[in-house]
Amino acid sequence: MRALIHFPIIHSAKDLGSLGGTVSNLLTEEQAHEHLASIEHFWTMIATTIEGLGLDYTKLKIYQDGLPVCGKENEIVADVAKSGSQNYTLLLALQHKGAMLVGTESPELLLQEHALMTQLLQSTERTESSLETAQALLDQRDDYIAQRINETLQDDELAILFLGLMHNIETKLPKDIVLIQPLGKPGGIQARRE
C-alpha cells in the first residue's frame, strides 16, 4: 500500500518568487496585512496537524507545488525558506527530522506557466483563450505531478503533498495510492479508497 497525505495550500508572495511582487501590488495595504495573517495561521495549523500525526519522518517523502525536478531541490527550498516562506521553512524542518524531499514538477511546464501568469498579471484584459490556456497548463502540471508521485512513491511508503488549492490531483493519482486529507471534512481524516 502507498499513502499520500495531501495538504491543499495557499501561496504567499514569498512562495511565488518574481510573481510575488506583482501579486502583492494588486492588494491594498489592509488586504495584504489580512492575507499575511491568514497565511501565517494556515501554516501554523498545517505544522500542528503534521506534528499530531505521529509520523516516522525517516520514512516520509515530501512533494511540493512548484518544486521542479532539477537536482537542486534542496538549494531551492533553503533559498526560499531564507526569504521567510512558512511553506518552505516547514519543508526544511521536515527534512531536518529525516524526511526526503522529492522534485515534483516539470521545469518546462513551470516556465510556461510563469510566462503566461506574468502576461496575465500585466494585462488589463483576460481573454477566454488565455484563461483556457492557463487551465490547460494547470491540468498538464497535475498530470505530471501524479505521474511523478506514481514513479517515486514505492510500496509501503508514505508521503506528504503540498499543493495549491487550484490543482485537481485526486482523480489523476493511481488507484492503489490511498489519499489522506487531514484538512478535508471537519471531524477527521478522510481517505480515498477505490
PDB file of C-alpha atoms in Angstrom:
ATOM      1  CA  MET A   1       0.000   0.000   0.000  1.00  0.00           C
ATOM      2  CA  ARG A   2       1.128   3.553  -0.774  1.00  0.00           C
ATOM      3  CA  ALA A   3      -0.306   6.556   1.027  1.00  0.00           C
ATOM      4  CA  LEU A   4      -0.250  10.256   0.264  1.00  0.00           C
ATOM      5  CA  ILE A   5      -1.193  12.924   2.798  1.00  0.00           C
ATOM      6  CA  HIS A   6      -2.496  15.868   0.786  1.00  0.00           C
ATOM      7  CA  PHE A   7      -2.486  19.411   2.146  1.00  0.00           C
ATOM      8  CA  PRO A   8      -4.131  21.950  -0.177  1.00  0.00           C
ATOM      9  CA  ILE A   9      -2.122  25.125   0.338  1.00  0.00           C
ATOM     10  CA  ILE A  10      -2.308  28.888  -0.004  1.00  0.00           C
ATOM     11  CA  HIS A  11       0.761  30.520  -1.540  1.00  0.00           C
ATOM     12  CA  SER A  12       2.330  33.602  -0.027  1.00  0.00           C
ATOM     13  CA  ALA A  13       4.061  36.262  -2.132  1.00  0.00           C
ATOM     14  CA  LYS A  14       7.395  34.814  -0.940  1.00  0.00           C
ATOM     15  CA  ASP A  15       6.463  31.406  -2.390  1.00  0.00           C
ATOM     16  CA  LEU A  16       5.758  32.939  -5.810  1.00  0.00           C
ATOM     17  CA  GLY A  17       9.233  34.310  -6.474  1.00  0.00           C
ATOM     18  CA  SER A  18       9.258  37.071  -9.087  1.00  0.00           C
ATOM     19  CA  LEU A  19       5.463  36.913  -9.458  1.00  0.00           C
ATOM     20  CA  GLY A  20       5.011  37.602  -5.730  1.00  0.00           C
ATOM     21  CA  GLY A  21       5.688  41.325  -6.009  1.00  0.00           C
ATOM     22  CA  THR A  22       3.242  41.729  -8.873  1.00  0.00           C
ATOM     23  CA  VAL A  23       0.538  39.872  -6.962  1.00  0.00           C
ATOM     24  CA  SER A  24       1.227  41.889  -3.789  1.00  0.00           C
ATOM     25  CA  ASN A  25       0.849  45.146  -5.727  1.00  0.00           C
ATOM     26  CA  LEU A  26      -2.737  44.161  -6.573  1.00  0.00           C
ATOM     27  CA  LEU A  27      -3.695  44.268  -2.866  1.00  0.00           C
ATOM     28  CA  THR A  28      -4.360  47.247  -0.635  1.00  0.00           C
ATOM     29  CA  GLU A  29      -2.210  47.559   2.484  1.00  0.00           C
ATOM     30  CA  GLU A  30      -5.087  46.270   4.627  1.00  0.00           C
ATOM     31  CA  GLN A  31      -5.736  43.335   2.280  1.00  0.00           C
ATOM     32  CA  ALA A  32      -2.019  42.469   2.248  1.00  0.00           C
ATOM     33  CA  HIS A  33      -1.931  42.504   6.064  1.00  0.00           C
ATOM     34  CA  GLU A  34      -5.041  40.299   6.324  1.00  0.00           C
ATOM     35  CA  HIS A  35      -3.674  37.919   3.684  1.00  0.00           C
ATOM     36  CA  LEU A  36      -0.357  37.611   5.531  1.00  0.00           C
ATOM     37  CA  ALA A  37      -2.125  36.945   8.855  1.00  0.00           C
ATOM     38  CA  SER A  38      -4.318  34.275   7.205  1.00  0.00           C
ATOM     39  CA  ILE A  39      -1.293  32.567   5.658  1.00  0.00           C
ATOM     40  CA  GLU A  40       0.579  32.581   8.993  1.00  0.00           C
ATOM     41  CA  HIS A  41      -2.399  30.975  10.732  1.00  0.00           C
ATOM     42  CA  PHE A  42      -2.833  28.482   7.902  1.00  0.00           C
ATOM     43  CA  TRP A  43       0.791  27.253   8.023  1.00  0.00           C
ATOM     44  CA  THR A  44       0.741  27.045  11.825  1.00  0.00           C
ATOM     45  CA  MET A  45      -2.350  24.827  11.516  1.00  0.00           C
ATOM     46  CA  ILE A  46      -0.639  22.594   8.923  1.00  0.00           C
ATOM     47  CA  ALA A  47       2.525  22.245  11.037  1.00  0.00           C
ATOM     48  CA  THR A  48       0.451  21.390  14.123  1.00  0.00           C
ATOM     49  CA  THR A  49      -1.599  18.856  12.139  1.00  0.00           C
ATOM     50  CA  ILE A  50       1.531  17.144  10.802  1.00  0.00           C
ATOM     51  CA  GLU A  51       3.081  17.020  14.281  1.00  0.00           C
ATOM     52  CA  GLY A  52      -0.117  15.429  15.601  1.00  0.00           C
ATOM     53  CA  LEU A  53       0.027  12.603  13.056  1.00  0.00           C
ATOM     54  CA  GLY A  54       2.990  10.975  14.828  1.00  0.00           C
ATOM     55  CA  LEU A  55       4.846  10.189  11.602  1.00  0.00           C
ATOM     56  CA  ASP A  56       8.175   8.426  11.217  1.00  0.00           C
ATOM     57  CA  TYR A  57       9.901  11.222   9.321  1.00  0.00           C
ATOM     58  CA  THR A  58      12.771   8.979   8.249  1.00  0.00           C
ATOM     59  CA  LYS A  59      10.287   7.065   6.078  1.00  0.00           C
ATOM     60  CA  LEU A  60       8.466  10.119   4.730  1.00  0.00           C
ATOM     61  CA  LYS A  61       8.720  11.706   1.278  1.00  0.00           C
ATOM     62  CA  ILE A  62       7.720  15.303   0.573  1.00  0.00           C
ATOM     63  CA  TYR A  63       6.266  16.623  -2.698  1.00  0.00           C
ATOM     64  CA  GLN A  64       5.911  20.396  -3.155  1.00  0.00           C
ATOM     65  CA  ASP A  65       3.875  22.500  -5.558  1.00  0.00           C
ATOM     66  CA  GLY A  66       6.222  24.470  -7.810  1.00  0.00           C
ATOM     67  CA  LEU A  67       9.375  22.494  -6.919  1.00  0.00           C
ATOM     68  CA  PRO A  68      10.976  21.405 -10.201  1.00  0.00           C
ATOM     69  CA  VAL A  69      12.749  18.115 -10.828  1.00  0.00           C
ATOM     70  CA  CYS A  70      16.200  19.621 -11.373  1.00  0.00           C
ATOM     71  CA  GLY A  71      18.814  18.198  -8.994  1.00  0.00           C
ATOM     72  CA  LYS A  72      18.849  21.448  -6.980  1.00  0.00           C
ATOM     73  CA  GLU A  73      15.651  20.929  -4.995  1.00  0.00           C
ATOM     74  CA  ASN A  74      17.369  21.229  -1.583  1.00  0.00           C
ATOM     75  CA  GLU A  75      19.050  24.509  -2.583  1.00  0.00           C
ATOM     76  CA  ILE A  76      15.769  25.942  -3.853  1.00  0.00           C
ATOM     77  CA  VAL A  77      13.983  25.051  -0.619  1.00  0.00           C
ATOM     78  CA  ALA A  78      16.773  26.553   1.513  1.00  0.00           C
ATOM     79  CA  ASP A  79      16.794  29.785  -0.525  1.00  0.00           C
ATOM     80  CA  VAL A  80      13.019  30.259  -0.438  1.00  0.00           C
ATOM     81  CA  ALA A  81      12.941  29.429   3.296  1.00  0.00           C
ATOM     82  CA  LYS A  82      15.549  32.173   3.890  1.00  0.00           C
ATOM     83  CA  SER A  83      13.171  34.661   2.242  1.00  0.00           C
ATOM     84  CA  GLY A  84      10.674  33.971   5.027  1.00  0.00           C
ATOM     85  CA  SER A  85       8.320  31.485   3.359  1.00  0.00           C
ATOM     86  CA  GLN A  86       6.500  29.486   6.012  1.00  0.00           C
ATOM     87  CA  ASN A  87       5.811  26.737   3.482  1.00  0.00           C
ATOM     88  CA  TYR A  88       9.488  26.250   2.691  1.00  0.00           C
ATOM     89  CA  THR A  89      10.517  26.700   6.335  1.00  0.00           C
ATOM     90  CA  LEU A  90       8.225  23.767   7.142  1.00  0.00           C
ATOM     91  CA  LEU A  91       9.835  21.742   4.331  1.00  0.00           C
ATOM     92  CA  LEU A  92      13.258  22.385   5.883  1.00  0.00           C
ATOM     93  CA  ALA A  93      12.006  21.392   9.333  1.00  0.00           C
ATOM     94  CA  LEU A  94      10.613  18.120   7.958  1.00  0.00           C
ATOM     95  CA  GLN A  95      13.915  17.446   6.183  1.00  0.00           C
ATOM     96  CA  HIS A  96      15.829  18.047   9.414  1.00  0.00           C
ATOM     97  CA  LYS A  97      13.631  15.396  11.038  1.00  0.00           C
ATOM     98  CA  GLY A  98      14.633  12.935   8.314  1.00  0.00           C
ATOM     99  CA  ALA A  99      12.022  13.390   5.560  1.00  0.00           C
ATOM    100  CA  MET A 100      13.175  13.165   1.941  1.00  0.00           C
ATOM    101  CA  LEU A 101      12.378  15.983  -0.458  1.00  0.00           C
ATOM    102  CA  VAL A 102      11.383  14.873  -3.964  1.00  0.00           C
ATOM    103  CA  GLY A 103      11.395  17.116  -7.039  1.00  0.00           C
ATOM    104  CA  THR A 104       7.753  17.298  -8.031  1.00  0.00           C
ATOM    105  CA  GLU A 105       7.146  19.386 -11.146  1.00  0.00           C
ATOM    106  CA  SER A 106       8.207  19.655 -14.773  1.00  0.00           C
ATOM    107  CA  PRO A 107      10.597  22.616 -15.145  1.00  0.00           C
ATOM    108  CA  GLU A 108       9.320  23.230 -18.672  1.00  0.00           C
ATOM    109  CA  LEU A 109       5.668  23.429 -17.606  1.00  0.00           C
ATOM    110  CA  LEU A 110       6.567  25.728 -14.704  1.00  0.00           C
ATOM    111  CA  LEU A 111       8.399  28.092 -17.064  1.00  0.00           C
ATOM    112  CA  GLN A 112       5.434  28.109 -19.461  1.00  0.00           C
ATOM    113  CA  GLU A 113       3.038  28.889 -16.629  1.00  0.00           C
ATOM    114  CA  HIS A 114       5.320  31.597 -15.236  1.00  0.00           C
ATOM    115  CA  ALA A 115       5.425  33.319 -18.635  1.00  0.00           C
ATOM    116  CA  LEU A 116       1.641  33.089 -19.002  1.00  0.00           C
ATOM    117  CA  MET A 117       0.964  34.361 -15.456  1.00  0.00           C
ATOM    118  CA  THR A 118       3.361  37.268 -15.977  1.00  0.00           C
ATOM    119  CA  GLN A 119       1.497  38.141 -19.166  1.00  0.00           C
ATOM    120  CA  LEU A 120      -1.922  37.833 -17.478  1.00  0.00           C
ATOM    121  CA  LEU A 121      -0.900  39.914 -14.445  1.00  0.00           C
ATOM    122  CA  GLN A 122       0.448  42.691 -16.651  1.00  0.00           C
ATOM    123  CA  SER A 123      -2.598  42.728 -18.936  1.00  0.00           C
ATOM    124  CA  THR A 124      -5.729  44.732 -18.249  1.00  0.00           C
ATOM    125  CA  GLU A 125      -7.905  42.223 -20.051  1.00  0.00           C
ATOM    126  CA  ARG A 126      -8.051  38.482 -19.718  1.00  0.00           C
ATOM    127  CA  THR A 127      -9.390  36.693 -22.750  1.00  0.00           C
ATOM    128  CA  GLU A 128     -11.262  33.421 -22.658  1.00  0.00           C
ATOM    129  CA  SER A 129      -8.400  31.931 -24.661  1.00  0.00           C
ATOM    130  CA  SER A 130      -5.736  32.940 -22.132  1.00  0.00           C
ATOM    131  CA  LEU A 131      -7.807  31.562 -19.260  1.00  0.00           C
ATOM    132  CA  GLU A 132      -8.296  28.287 -21.144  1.00  0.00           C
ATOM    133  CA  THR A 133      -4.533  28.129 -21.767  1.00  0.00           C
ATOM    134  CA  ALA A 134      -3.895  28.679 -18.040  1.00  0.00           C
ATOM    135  CA  GLN A 135      -6.294  25.862 -17.139  1.00  0.00           C
ATOM    136  CA  ALA A 136      -4.732  23.530 -19.720  1.00  0.00           C
ATOM    137  CA  LEU A 137      -1.270  24.202 -18.280  1.00  0.00           C
ATOM    138  CA  LEU A 138      -2.532  23.531 -14.766  1.00  0.00           C
ATOM    139  CA  ASP A 139      -4.032  20.229 -15.955  1.00  0.00           C
ATOM    140  CA  GLN A 140      -0.716  19.276 -17.571  1.00  0.00           C
ATOM    141  CA  ARG A 141       1.110  20.116 -14.353  1.00  0.00           C
ATOM    142  CA  ASP A 142      -1.329  17.929 -12.400  1.00  0.00           C
ATOM    143  CA  ASP A 143      -0.774  15.049 -14.837  1.00  0.00           C
ATOM    144  CA  TYR A 144       2.984  15.390 -14.408  1.00  0.00           C
ATOM    145  CA  ILE A 145       2.749  15.589 -10.601  1.00  0.00           C
ATOM    146  CA  ALA A 146       0.564  12.456 -10.454  1.00  0.00           C
ATOM    147  CA  GLN A 147       2.982  10.615 -12.745  1.00  0.00           C
ATOM    148  CA  ARG A 148       5.970  11.775 -10.664  1.00  0.00           C
ATOM    149  CA  ILE A 149       4.344  10.561  -7.452  1.00  0.00           C
ATOM    150  CA  ASN A 150       3.481   7.234  -9.074  1.00  0.00           C
ATOM    151  CA  GLU A 151       7.093   6.755 -10.227  1.00  0.00           C
ATOM    152  CA  THR A 152       8.785   7.733  -6.952  1.00  0.00           C
ATOM    153  CA  LEU A 153       6.403   6.582  -4.184  1.00  0.00           C
ATOM    154  CA  GLN A 154       7.105   2.910  -3.557  1.00  0.00           C
ATOM    155  CA  ASP A 155       5.037   0.195  -1.853  1.00  0.00           C
ATOM    156  CA  ASP A 156       4.708   0.696   1.906  1.00  0.00           C
ATOM    157  CA  GLU A 157       5.815   4.335   1.640  1.00  0.00           C
ATOM    158  CA  LEU A 158       4.103   7.442   2.939  1.00  0.00           C
ATOM    159  CA  ALA A 159       4.391  10.962   1.541  1.00  0.00           C
ATOM    160  CA  ILE A 160       3.070  14.455   2.068  1.00  0.00           C
ATOM    161  CA  LEU A 161       1.960  16.557  -0.898  1.00  0.00           C
ATOM    162  CA  PHE A 162       1.703  20.332  -0.511  1.00  0.00           C
ATOM    163  CA  LEU A 163      -0.342  21.515  -3.493  1.00  0.00           C
ATOM    164  CA  GLY A 164      -2.180  24.766  -4.258  1.00  0.00           C
ATOM    165  CA  LEU A 165      -5.936  24.986  -3.995  1.00  0.00           C
ATOM    166  CA  MET A 166      -6.430  25.352  -7.759  1.00  0.00           C
ATOM    167  CA  HIS A 167      -4.949  21.923  -8.505  1.00  0.00           C
ATOM    168  CA  ASN A 168      -7.039  18.784  -9.011  1.00  0.00           C
ATOM    169  CA  ILE A 169      -4.753  15.852  -8.285  1.00  0.00           C
ATOM    170  CA  GLU A 170      -7.193  13.421  -6.698  1.00  0.00           C
ATOM    171  CA  THR A 171      -8.612  11.909  -9.895  1.00  0.00           C
ATOM    172  CA  LYS A 172      -5.195  11.672 -11.548  1.00  0.00           C
ATOM    173  CA  LEU A 173      -3.473   9.517  -8.932  1.00  0.00           C
ATOM    174  CA  PRO A 174      -3.217   5.744  -9.394  1.00  0.00           C
ATOM    175  CA  LYS A 175      -5.969   3.843  -7.597  1.00  0.00           C
ATOM    176  CA  ASP A 176      -3.506   1.993  -5.337  1.00  0.00           C
ATOM    177  CA  ILE A 177      -2.446   5.233  -3.618  1.00  0.00           C
ATOM    178  CA  VAL A 178      -4.537   5.960  -0.533  1.00  0.00           C
ATOM    179  CA  LEU A 179      -5.172   9.706  -0.416  1.00  0.00           C
ATOM    180  CA  ILE A 180      -5.433  11.153   3.085  1.00  0.00           C
ATOM    181  CA  GLN A 181      -6.796  14.668   3.501  1.00  0.00           C
ATOM    182  CA  PRO A 182      -6.437  15.799   7.139  1.00  0.00           C
ATOM    183  CA  LEU A 183      -7.893  19.237   6.396  1.00  0.00           C
ATOM    184  CA  GLY A 184     -10.746  17.767   4.363  1.00  0.00           C
ATOM    185  CA  LYS A 185     -14.118  17.423   6.027  1.00  0.00           C
ATOM    186  CA  PRO A 186     -14.366  18.582   9.652  1.00  0.00           C
ATOM    187  CA  GLY A 187     -14.381  15.763  12.128  1.00  0.00           C
ATOM    188  CA  GLY A 188     -11.404  13.711  10.993  1.00  0.00           C
ATOM    189  CA  ILE A 189      -9.258  12.311   8.269  1.00  0.00           C
ATOM    190  CA  GLN A 190     -10.883  11.352   5.019  1.00  0.00           C
ATOM    191  CA  ALA A 191      -9.251   8.860   2.712  1.00  0.00           C
ATOM    192  CA  ARG A 192      -9.998   7.853  -0.852  1.00  0.00           C
ATOM    193  CA  ARG A 193     -10.123   4.120  -1.400  1.00  0.00           C
ATOM    194  CA  GLU A 194     -11.321   2.727  -4.663  1.00  0.00           C
TER     195      GLU A 194
END
